[in-house]
Short mmCIF file of C-alpha atoms in Angstrom, two decimals:
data_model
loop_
_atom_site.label_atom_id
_atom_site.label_comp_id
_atom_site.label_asym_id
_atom_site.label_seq_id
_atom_site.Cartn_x
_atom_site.Cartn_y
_atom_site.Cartn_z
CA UNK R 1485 124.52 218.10 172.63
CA UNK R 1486 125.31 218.88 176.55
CA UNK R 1487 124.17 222.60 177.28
CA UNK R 1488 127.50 223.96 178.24
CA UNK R 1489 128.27 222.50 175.00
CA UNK R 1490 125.86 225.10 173.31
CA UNK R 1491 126.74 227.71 175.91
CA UNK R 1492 130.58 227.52 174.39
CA UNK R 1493 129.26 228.64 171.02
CA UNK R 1494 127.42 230.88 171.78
CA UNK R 1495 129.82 232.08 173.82
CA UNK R 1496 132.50 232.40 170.37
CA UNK R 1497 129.68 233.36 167.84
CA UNK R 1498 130.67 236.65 166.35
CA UNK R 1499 127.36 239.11 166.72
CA UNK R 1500 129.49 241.84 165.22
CA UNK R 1501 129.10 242.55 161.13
CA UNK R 1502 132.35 243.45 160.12
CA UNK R 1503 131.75 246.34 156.82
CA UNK R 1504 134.72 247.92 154.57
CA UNK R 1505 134.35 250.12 151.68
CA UNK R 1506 134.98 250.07 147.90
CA UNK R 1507 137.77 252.26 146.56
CA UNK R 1508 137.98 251.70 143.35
CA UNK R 1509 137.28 248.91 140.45
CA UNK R 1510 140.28 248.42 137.88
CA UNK R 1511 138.88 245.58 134.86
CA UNK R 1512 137.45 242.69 136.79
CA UNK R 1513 139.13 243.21 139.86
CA UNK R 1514 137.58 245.21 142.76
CA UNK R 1515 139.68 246.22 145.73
CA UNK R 1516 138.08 247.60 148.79
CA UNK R 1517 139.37 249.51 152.01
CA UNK R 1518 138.06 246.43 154.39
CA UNK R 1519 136.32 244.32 155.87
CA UNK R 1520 139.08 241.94 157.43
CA UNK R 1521 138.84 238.60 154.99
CA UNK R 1522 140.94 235.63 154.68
CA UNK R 1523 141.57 234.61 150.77
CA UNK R 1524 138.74 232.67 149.47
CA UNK R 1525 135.54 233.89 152.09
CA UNK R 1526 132.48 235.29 149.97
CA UNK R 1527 131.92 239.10 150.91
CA UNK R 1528 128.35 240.98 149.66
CA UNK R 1529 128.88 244.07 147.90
CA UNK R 1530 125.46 246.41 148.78
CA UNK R 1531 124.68 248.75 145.63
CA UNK R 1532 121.84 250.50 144.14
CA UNK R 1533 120.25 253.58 144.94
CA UNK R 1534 116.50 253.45 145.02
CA UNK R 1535 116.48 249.04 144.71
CA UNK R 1536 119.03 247.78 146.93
CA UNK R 1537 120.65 244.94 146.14
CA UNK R 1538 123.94 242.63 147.18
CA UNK R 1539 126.76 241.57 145.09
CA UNK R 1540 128.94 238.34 146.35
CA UNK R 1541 132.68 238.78 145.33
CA UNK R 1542 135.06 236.37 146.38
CA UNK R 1543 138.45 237.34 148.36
CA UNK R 1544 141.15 236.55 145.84
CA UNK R 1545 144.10 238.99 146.80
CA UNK R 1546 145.22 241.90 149.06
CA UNK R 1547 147.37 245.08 148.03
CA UNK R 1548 148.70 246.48 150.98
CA UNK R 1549 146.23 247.33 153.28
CA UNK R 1550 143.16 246.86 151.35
CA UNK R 1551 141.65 243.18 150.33
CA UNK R 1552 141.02 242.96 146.17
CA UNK R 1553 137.67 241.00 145.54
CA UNK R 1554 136.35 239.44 142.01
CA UNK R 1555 132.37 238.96 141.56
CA UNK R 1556 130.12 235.82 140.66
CA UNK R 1557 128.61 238.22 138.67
CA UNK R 1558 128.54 241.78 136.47
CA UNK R 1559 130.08 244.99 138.19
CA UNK R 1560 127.50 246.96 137.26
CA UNK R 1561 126.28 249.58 139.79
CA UNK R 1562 129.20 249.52 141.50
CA UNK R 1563 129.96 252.82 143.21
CA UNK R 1564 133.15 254.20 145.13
CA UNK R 1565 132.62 253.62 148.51
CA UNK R 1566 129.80 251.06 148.17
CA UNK R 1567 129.66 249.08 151.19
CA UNK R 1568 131.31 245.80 151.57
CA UNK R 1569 130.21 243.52 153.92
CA UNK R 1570 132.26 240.14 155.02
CA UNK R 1571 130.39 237.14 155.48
CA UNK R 1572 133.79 234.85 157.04
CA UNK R 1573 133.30 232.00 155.40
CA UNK R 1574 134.18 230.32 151.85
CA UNK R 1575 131.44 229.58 149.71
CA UNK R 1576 128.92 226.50 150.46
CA UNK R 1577 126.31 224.94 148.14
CA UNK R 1578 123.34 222.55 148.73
CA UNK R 1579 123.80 219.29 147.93
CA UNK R 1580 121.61 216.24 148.10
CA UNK R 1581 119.08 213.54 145.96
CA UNK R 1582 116.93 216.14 145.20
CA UNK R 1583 119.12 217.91 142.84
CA UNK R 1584 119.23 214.63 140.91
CA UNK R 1585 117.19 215.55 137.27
CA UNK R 1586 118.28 219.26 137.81
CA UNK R 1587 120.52 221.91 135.90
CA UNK R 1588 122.25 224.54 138.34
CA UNK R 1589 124.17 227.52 138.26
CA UNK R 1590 128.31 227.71 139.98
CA UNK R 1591 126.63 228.67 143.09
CA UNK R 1592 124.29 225.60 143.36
CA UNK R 1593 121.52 227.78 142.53
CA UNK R 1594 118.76 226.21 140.13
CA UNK R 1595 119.07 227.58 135.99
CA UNK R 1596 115.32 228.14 136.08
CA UNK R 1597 114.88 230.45 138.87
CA UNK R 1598 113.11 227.48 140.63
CA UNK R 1599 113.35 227.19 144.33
CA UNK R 1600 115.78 224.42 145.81
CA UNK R 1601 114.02 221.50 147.31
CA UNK R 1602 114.46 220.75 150.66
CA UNK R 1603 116.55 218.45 152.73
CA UNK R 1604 119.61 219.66 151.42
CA UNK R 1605 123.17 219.44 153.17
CA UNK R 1606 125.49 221.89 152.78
CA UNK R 1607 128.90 221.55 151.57
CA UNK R 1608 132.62 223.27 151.33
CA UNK R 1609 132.90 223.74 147.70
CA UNK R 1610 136.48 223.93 147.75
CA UNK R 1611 137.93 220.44 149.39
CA UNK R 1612 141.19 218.74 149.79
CA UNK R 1613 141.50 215.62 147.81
CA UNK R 1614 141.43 212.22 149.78
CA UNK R 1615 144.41 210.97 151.38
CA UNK R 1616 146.89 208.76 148.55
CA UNK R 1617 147.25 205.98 151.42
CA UNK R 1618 143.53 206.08 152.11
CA UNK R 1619 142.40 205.62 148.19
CA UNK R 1620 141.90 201.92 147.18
CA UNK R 1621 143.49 200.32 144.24
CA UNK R 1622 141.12 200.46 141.07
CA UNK R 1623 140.16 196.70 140.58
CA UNK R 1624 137.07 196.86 138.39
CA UNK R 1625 135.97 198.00 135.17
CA UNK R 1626 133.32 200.08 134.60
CA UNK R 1627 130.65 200.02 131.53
CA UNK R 1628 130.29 203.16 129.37
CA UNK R 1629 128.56 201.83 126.85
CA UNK R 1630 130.73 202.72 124.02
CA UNK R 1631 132.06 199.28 122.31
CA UNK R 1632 135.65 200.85 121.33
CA UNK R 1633 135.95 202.01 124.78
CA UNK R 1634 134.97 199.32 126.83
CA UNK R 1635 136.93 196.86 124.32
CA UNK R 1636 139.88 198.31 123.56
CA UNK R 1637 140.32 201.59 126.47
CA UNK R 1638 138.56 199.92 129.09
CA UNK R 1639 137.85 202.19 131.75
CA UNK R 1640 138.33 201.65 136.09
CA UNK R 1641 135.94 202.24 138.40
CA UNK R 1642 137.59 205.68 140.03
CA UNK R 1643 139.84 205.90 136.86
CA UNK R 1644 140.44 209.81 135.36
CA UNK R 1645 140.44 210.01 131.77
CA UNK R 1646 140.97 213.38 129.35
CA UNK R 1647 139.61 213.57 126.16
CA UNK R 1648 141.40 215.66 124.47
CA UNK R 1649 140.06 217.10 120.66
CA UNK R 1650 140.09 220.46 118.69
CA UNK R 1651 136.78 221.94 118.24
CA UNK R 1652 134.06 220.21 116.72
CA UNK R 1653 135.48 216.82 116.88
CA UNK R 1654 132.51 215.01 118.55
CA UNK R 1655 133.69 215.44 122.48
CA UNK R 1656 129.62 216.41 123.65
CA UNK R 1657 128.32 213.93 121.58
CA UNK R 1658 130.80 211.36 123.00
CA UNK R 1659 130.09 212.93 126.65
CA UNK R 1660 126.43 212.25 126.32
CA UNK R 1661 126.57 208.35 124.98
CA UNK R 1662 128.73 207.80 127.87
CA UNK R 1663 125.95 209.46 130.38
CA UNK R 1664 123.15 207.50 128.89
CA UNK R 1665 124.89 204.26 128.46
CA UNK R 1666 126.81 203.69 131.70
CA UNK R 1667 126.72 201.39 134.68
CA UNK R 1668 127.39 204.08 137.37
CA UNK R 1669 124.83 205.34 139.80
CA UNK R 1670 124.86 208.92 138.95
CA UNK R 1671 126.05 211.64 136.42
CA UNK R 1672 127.48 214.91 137.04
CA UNK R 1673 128.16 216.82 134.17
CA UNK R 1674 129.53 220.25 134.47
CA UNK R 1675 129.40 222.35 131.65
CA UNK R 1676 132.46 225.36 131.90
CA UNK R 1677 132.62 228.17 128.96
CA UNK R 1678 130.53 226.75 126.78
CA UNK R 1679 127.59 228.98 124.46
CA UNK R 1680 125.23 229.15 125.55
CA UNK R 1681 123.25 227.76 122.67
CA UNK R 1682 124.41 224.36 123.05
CA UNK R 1683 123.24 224.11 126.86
CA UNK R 1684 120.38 223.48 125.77
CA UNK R 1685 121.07 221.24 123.04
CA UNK R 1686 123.38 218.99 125.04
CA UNK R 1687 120.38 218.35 127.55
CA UNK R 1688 117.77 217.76 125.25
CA UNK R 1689 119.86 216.19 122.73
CA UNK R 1690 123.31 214.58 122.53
CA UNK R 1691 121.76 213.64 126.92
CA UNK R 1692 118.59 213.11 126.71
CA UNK R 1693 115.38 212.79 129.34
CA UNK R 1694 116.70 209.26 129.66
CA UNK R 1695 120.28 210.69 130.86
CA UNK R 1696 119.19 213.90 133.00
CA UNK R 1697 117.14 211.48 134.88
CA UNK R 1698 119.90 210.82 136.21
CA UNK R 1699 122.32 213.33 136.14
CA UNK R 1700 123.38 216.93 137.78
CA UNK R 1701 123.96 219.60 135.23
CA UNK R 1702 125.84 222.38 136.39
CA UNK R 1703 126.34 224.98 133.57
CA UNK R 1704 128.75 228.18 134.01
CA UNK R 1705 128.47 229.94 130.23
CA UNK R 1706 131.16 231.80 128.60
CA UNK R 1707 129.47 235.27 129.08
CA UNK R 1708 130.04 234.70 132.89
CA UNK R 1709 132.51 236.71 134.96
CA UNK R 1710 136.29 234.08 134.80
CA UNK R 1711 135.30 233.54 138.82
CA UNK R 1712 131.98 231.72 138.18
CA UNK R 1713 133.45 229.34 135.52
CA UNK R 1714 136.16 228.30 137.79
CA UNK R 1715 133.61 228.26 140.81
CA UNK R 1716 131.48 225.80 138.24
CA UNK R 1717 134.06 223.30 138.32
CA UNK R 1718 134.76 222.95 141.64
CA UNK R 1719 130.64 222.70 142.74
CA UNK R 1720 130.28 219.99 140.18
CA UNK R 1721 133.24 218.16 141.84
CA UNK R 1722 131.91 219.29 145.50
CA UNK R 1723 128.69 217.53 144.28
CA UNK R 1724 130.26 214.73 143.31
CA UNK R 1725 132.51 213.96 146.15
CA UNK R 1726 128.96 214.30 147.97
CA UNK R 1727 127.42 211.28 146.99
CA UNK R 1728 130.87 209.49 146.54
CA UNK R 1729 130.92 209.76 150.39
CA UNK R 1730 127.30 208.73 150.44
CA UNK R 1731 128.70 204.80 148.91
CA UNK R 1732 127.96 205.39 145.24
CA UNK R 1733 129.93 204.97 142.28
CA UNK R 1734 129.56 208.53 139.90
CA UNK R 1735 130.48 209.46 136.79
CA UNK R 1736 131.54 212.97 136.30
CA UNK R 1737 132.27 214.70 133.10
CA UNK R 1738 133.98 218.13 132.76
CA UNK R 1739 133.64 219.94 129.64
CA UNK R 1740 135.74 221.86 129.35
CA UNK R 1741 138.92 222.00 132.11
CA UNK R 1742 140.88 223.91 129.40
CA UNK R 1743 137.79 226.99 129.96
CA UNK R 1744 138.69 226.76 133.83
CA UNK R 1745 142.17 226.89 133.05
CA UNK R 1746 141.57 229.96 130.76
CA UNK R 1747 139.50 231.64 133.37
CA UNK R 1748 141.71 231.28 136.28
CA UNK R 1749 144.38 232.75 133.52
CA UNK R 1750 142.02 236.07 133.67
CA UNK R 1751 142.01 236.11 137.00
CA UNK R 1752 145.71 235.37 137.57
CA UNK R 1753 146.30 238.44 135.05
CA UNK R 1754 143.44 240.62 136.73
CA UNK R 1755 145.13 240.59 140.58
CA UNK R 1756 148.89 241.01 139.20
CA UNK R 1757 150.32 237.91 138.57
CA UNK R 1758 153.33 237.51 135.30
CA UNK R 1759 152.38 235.59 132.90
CA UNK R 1760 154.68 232.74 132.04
CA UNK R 1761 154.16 229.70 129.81
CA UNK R 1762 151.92 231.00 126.80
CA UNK R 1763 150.39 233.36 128.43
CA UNK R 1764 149.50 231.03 131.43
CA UNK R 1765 150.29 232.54 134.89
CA UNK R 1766 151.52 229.97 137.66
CA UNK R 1767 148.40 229.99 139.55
CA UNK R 1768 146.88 227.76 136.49
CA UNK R 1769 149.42 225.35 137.03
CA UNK R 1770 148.63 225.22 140.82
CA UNK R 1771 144.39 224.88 140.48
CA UNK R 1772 144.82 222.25 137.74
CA UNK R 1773 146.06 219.49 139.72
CA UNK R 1774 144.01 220.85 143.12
CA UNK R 1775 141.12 220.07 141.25
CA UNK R 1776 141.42 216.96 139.28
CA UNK R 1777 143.10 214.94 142.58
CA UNK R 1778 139.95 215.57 144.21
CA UNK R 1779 138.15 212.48 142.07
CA UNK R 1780 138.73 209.11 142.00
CA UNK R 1781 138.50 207.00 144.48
CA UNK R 1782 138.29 206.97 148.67
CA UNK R 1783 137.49 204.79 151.34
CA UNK R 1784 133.39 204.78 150.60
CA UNK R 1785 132.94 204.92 147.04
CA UNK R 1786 134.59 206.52 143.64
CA UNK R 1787 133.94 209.21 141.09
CA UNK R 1788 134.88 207.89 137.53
CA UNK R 1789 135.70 211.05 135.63
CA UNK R 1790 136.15 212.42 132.20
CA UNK R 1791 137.73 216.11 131.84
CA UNK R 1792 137.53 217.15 127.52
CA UNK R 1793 140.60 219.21 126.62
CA UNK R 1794 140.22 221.98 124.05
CA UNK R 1795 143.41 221.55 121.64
CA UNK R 1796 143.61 224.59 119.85
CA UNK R 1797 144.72 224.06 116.25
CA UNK R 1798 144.64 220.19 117.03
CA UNK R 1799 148.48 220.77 119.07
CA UNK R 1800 148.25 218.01 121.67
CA UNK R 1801 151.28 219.40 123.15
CA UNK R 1802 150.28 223.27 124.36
CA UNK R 1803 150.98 223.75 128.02
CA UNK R 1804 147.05 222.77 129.22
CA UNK R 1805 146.92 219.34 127.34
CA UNK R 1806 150.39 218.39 128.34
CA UNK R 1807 149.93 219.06 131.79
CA UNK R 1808 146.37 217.74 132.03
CA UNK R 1809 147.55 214.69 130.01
CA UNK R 1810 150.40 214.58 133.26
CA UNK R 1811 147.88 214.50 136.03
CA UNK R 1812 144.92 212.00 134.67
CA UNK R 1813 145.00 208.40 134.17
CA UNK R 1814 144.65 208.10 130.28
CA UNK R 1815 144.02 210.40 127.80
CA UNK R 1816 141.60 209.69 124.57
CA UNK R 1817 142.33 211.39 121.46
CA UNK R 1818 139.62 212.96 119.25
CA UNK R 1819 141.01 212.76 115.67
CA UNK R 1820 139.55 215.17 112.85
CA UNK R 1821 140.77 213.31 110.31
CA UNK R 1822 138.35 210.08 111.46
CA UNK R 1823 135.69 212.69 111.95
CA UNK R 1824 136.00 213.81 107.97
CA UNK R 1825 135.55 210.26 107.24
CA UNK R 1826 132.67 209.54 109.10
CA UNK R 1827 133.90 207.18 111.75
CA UNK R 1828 132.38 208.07 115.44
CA UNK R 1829 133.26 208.16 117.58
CA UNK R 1830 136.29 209.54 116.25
CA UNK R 1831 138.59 208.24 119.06
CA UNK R 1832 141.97 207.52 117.21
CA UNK R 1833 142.52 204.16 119.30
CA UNK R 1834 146.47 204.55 118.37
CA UNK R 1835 147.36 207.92 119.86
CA UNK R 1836 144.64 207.09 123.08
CA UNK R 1837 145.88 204.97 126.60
CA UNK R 1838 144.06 204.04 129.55
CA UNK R 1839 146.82 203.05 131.95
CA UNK R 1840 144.34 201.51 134.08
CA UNK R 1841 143.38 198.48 131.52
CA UNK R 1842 146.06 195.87 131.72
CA UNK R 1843 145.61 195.75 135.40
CA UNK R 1844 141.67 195.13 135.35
CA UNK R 1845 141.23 193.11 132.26
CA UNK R 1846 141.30 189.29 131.97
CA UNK R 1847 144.62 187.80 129.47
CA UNK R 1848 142.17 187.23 126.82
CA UNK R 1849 140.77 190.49 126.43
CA UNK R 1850 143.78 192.21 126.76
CA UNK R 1851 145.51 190.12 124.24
CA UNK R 1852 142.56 190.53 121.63
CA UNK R 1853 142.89 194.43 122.33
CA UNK R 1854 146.77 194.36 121.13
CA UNK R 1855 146.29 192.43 118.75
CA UNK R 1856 143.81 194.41 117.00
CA UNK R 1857 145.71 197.61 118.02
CA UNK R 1858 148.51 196.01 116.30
CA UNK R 1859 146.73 194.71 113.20
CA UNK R 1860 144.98 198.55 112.93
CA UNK R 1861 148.85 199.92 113.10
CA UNK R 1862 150.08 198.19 110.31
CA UNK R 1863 147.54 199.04 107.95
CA UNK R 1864 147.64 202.64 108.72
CA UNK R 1865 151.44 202.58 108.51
CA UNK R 1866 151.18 200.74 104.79
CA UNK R 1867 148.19 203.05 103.59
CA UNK R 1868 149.89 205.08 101.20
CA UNK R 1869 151.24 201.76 99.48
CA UNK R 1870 147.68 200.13 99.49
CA UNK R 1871 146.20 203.16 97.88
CA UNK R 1872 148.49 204.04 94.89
CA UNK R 1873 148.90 200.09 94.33
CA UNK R 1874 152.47 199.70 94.99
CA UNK R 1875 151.93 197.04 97.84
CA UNK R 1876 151.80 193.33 96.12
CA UNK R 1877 149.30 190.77 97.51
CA UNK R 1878 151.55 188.00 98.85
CA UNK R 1879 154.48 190.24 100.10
CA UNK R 1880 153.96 190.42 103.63
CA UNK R 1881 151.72 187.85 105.62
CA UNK R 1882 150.90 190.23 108.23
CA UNK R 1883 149.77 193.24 105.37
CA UNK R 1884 147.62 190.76 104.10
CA UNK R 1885 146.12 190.27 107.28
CA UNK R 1886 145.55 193.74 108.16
CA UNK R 1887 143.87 194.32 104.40
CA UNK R 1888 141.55 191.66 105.30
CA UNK R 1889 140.29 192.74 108.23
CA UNK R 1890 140.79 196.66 107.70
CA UNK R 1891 137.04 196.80 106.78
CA UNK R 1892 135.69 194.55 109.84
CA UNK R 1893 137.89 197.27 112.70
CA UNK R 1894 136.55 200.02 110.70
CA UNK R 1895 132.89 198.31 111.52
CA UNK R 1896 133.69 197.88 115.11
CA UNK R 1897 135.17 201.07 115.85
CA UNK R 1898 131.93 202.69 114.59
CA UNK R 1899 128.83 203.09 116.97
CA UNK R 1900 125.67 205.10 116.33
CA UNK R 1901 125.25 208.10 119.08
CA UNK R 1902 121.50 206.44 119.71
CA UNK R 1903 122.88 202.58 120.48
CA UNK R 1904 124.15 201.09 123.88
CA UNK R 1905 126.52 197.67 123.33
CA UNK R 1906 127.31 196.26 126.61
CA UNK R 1907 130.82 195.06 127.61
CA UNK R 1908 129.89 191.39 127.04
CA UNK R 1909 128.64 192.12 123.38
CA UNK R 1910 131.30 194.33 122.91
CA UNK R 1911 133.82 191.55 123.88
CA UNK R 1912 132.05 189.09 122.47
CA UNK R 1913 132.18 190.98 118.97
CA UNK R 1914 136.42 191.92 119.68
CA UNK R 1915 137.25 188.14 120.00
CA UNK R 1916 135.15 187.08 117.31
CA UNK R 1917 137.19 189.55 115.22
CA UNK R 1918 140.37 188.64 116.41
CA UNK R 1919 139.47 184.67 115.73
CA UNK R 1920 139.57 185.43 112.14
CA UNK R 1921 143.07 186.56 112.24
CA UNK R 1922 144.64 183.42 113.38
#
């Protein structure tokens, strides 16, 4: 860089901190008689009498004169007229390899209290998706490990997929096959809302050391502040576009959008806004798509994703799933009744699309795939006649069929949490399958 170069910013560097003062504090929302902010710069609220300490807020509002802020964190110690002091910018994290292996806060910060490493970039969190004219055309499949999945939903390389279940269904256990079995170069899993109990259990269990070798964890529990859940999404997705640009192909998994979605509903509430669909103010409507356009693919690499909806009372239809179900490209279906019988992953292949598939697979495969769609339809829709003995061998070819084979799908669907069956075996297994129907 030229020296008048430098000598121009220097020239337009601000030396100047720019302070307000807190009036008062109303719920979660803080609003404070300056500093001049733009929406979405980080500010550092100073409190504490004898230990001093700083607060970040975020700018997420103004009331008249005065700019309303929301914390990363608790509002304790608060006082009227503690000092606020503007910092000008949004927020950034640190990204690079050497968070690969680690588990991080929303603000990029690592869980343990350990130091970052070094070398680290830093990044925008919030970013504008890539350009529709500048994304290329999915073209590929990608492995996830999961025989039902690859076989029958097969997945794109850049493809968006929800996975939408009530509570309990199986969606971390399915999350964490998928991380330990598939082909991509990278995981980043963000974990939004959840207890925080099971933090530690997903890692060491349903992921593995095997799968946070390599994988980003970013965790944002449900005792945080609404601010630092939705702030947890986006750095996962900030860290993923990272390495996206760097050429690679990641997998991110989001669990759970419908906890960002309920957290930008507090906030929403907290600076004013009317709520309007089930309680759901407009601004939820707005982030949702913001945020899931951002992966996929883009002139250097892709970011395969998978976002879990939370269904509550198993209603595919409430306001978050349909609209979530609007945006992505496929939606699986978690089915409770296939998780009472045993069957996991309890995918009901039926009610579950990847649009993607018929575009990336060869004839063969998809053929095999409808057929034993088709096959697993007609048994379910003759069930009740199987069962109390009213159907009679002999009455319908294609019955007969299905009764047959019913067993055999039921075997296939199945996988153990613990096994990895690649796409070849898993295709392999689906013709051989199929073969016996003709």
């Amino acid at each position: 860089m030229k020296a008048a170069d430098l000598l121009e910013q220097i020239d337009h560097i601000d030396t100047f901190k720019h302070y307000g003062r807190v009036k008062r504090v109303v719920g979660l929302m803080i609003e404070s008689q300056g500093p001049e902010s733009s929406i979405g710069d980080v500010c550092y609220i100073h409190v504490g009498h004898k230990k001093k300490r700083k607060i970040q807020a975020e700018v997420v509002g103004f009331k008249d004169e005065n700019i309303i802020l929301m914390p990363y964190t608790t509002v304790n110690d608060i006082a009227p007229g503690s000092l606020v002091e503007a910092t000008l910018k949004p927020l950034e994290i640190k990204v690079g390899p050497g968070l690969i292996g680690g588990v991080f806060d929303s603000l990029g910060q690592p869980l343990d209290g350990s130091p970052l490493p070094k070398g680290l970039t830093p990044v925008l969190t919030e970013q504008q998706p890539p350009n529709p004219l500048t994304r290329p055309p999915i073209d590929e499949s990608i492995e996830v490990g999961v025989r039902m999945i690859d076989s029958l939903l097969t997945v794109g390389n850049g493809q968006r997929v929800g996975i939408f279940a009530g509570s309990g269904v199986g969606k971390s256990t399915l999350l964490g096959m998928i991380a330990r079995n598939t082909t991509a170069d990278l995981n980043v899993i963000a974990l939004i809302g959840e207890r925080g109990r099971e933090v530690r259990e997903f890692i060491e269990r349903d992921l593995g050391p095997e799968g946070l070798a390599r994988s980003i964890v970013v965790v944002a529990t449900s005792d945080q502040p609404a601010l630092m859940r939705i702030k947890g999404a986006f750095t996962a997705t900030a860290i993923a576009e990272y390495f996206r640009d760097k050429g690679l192909n990641v997998m991110m998994m989001m669990d759970s959008v419908t906890r960002v979605a309920m957290a930008q509903r507090e906030v929403g509430l907290a600076i004013g806004e009317p709520p309007t669909t089930k309680g759901y103010t407009p601004s939820v409507f707005a982030i949702l798509p913001k945020l899931l356009e951002r992966t996929g693919t883009n002139v250097h690499g892709s970011i395969t994703s998978f976002y879990t909806v939370l269904v509550d009372g198993d209603d595919m239809n409430e306001p978050i799933a349909d609209t979530v179900r609007g945006i992505l490209d496929g939606h699986f279906v978690l089915d409770r009744d296939l998780a009472n019988k045993g069957q996991y992953p309890a995918v009901n292949v039926l009610k579950s699309v990847s649009r993607i598939m018929n575009h990336i697979v060869p004839e063969e495969h998809r053929k095999s795939a409808e057929k034993l769609r088709e096959m697993l339809s007609t048994y379910i829709n003759s069930e009740d006649l199987i069962n109390i003995g009213a159907y009679k061998k002999g009455s319908s070819r294609k019955i007969d069929e299905a009764i047959r084979l019913y067993p055999e799908i039921i075997d296939f669907l199945k996988q153990e949490t613990s096994s990895k069956v690649s796409l070849d075996d898993g295709l392999q297994q689906l013709y051989r399958l199929m073969g016996k129907g003709e």
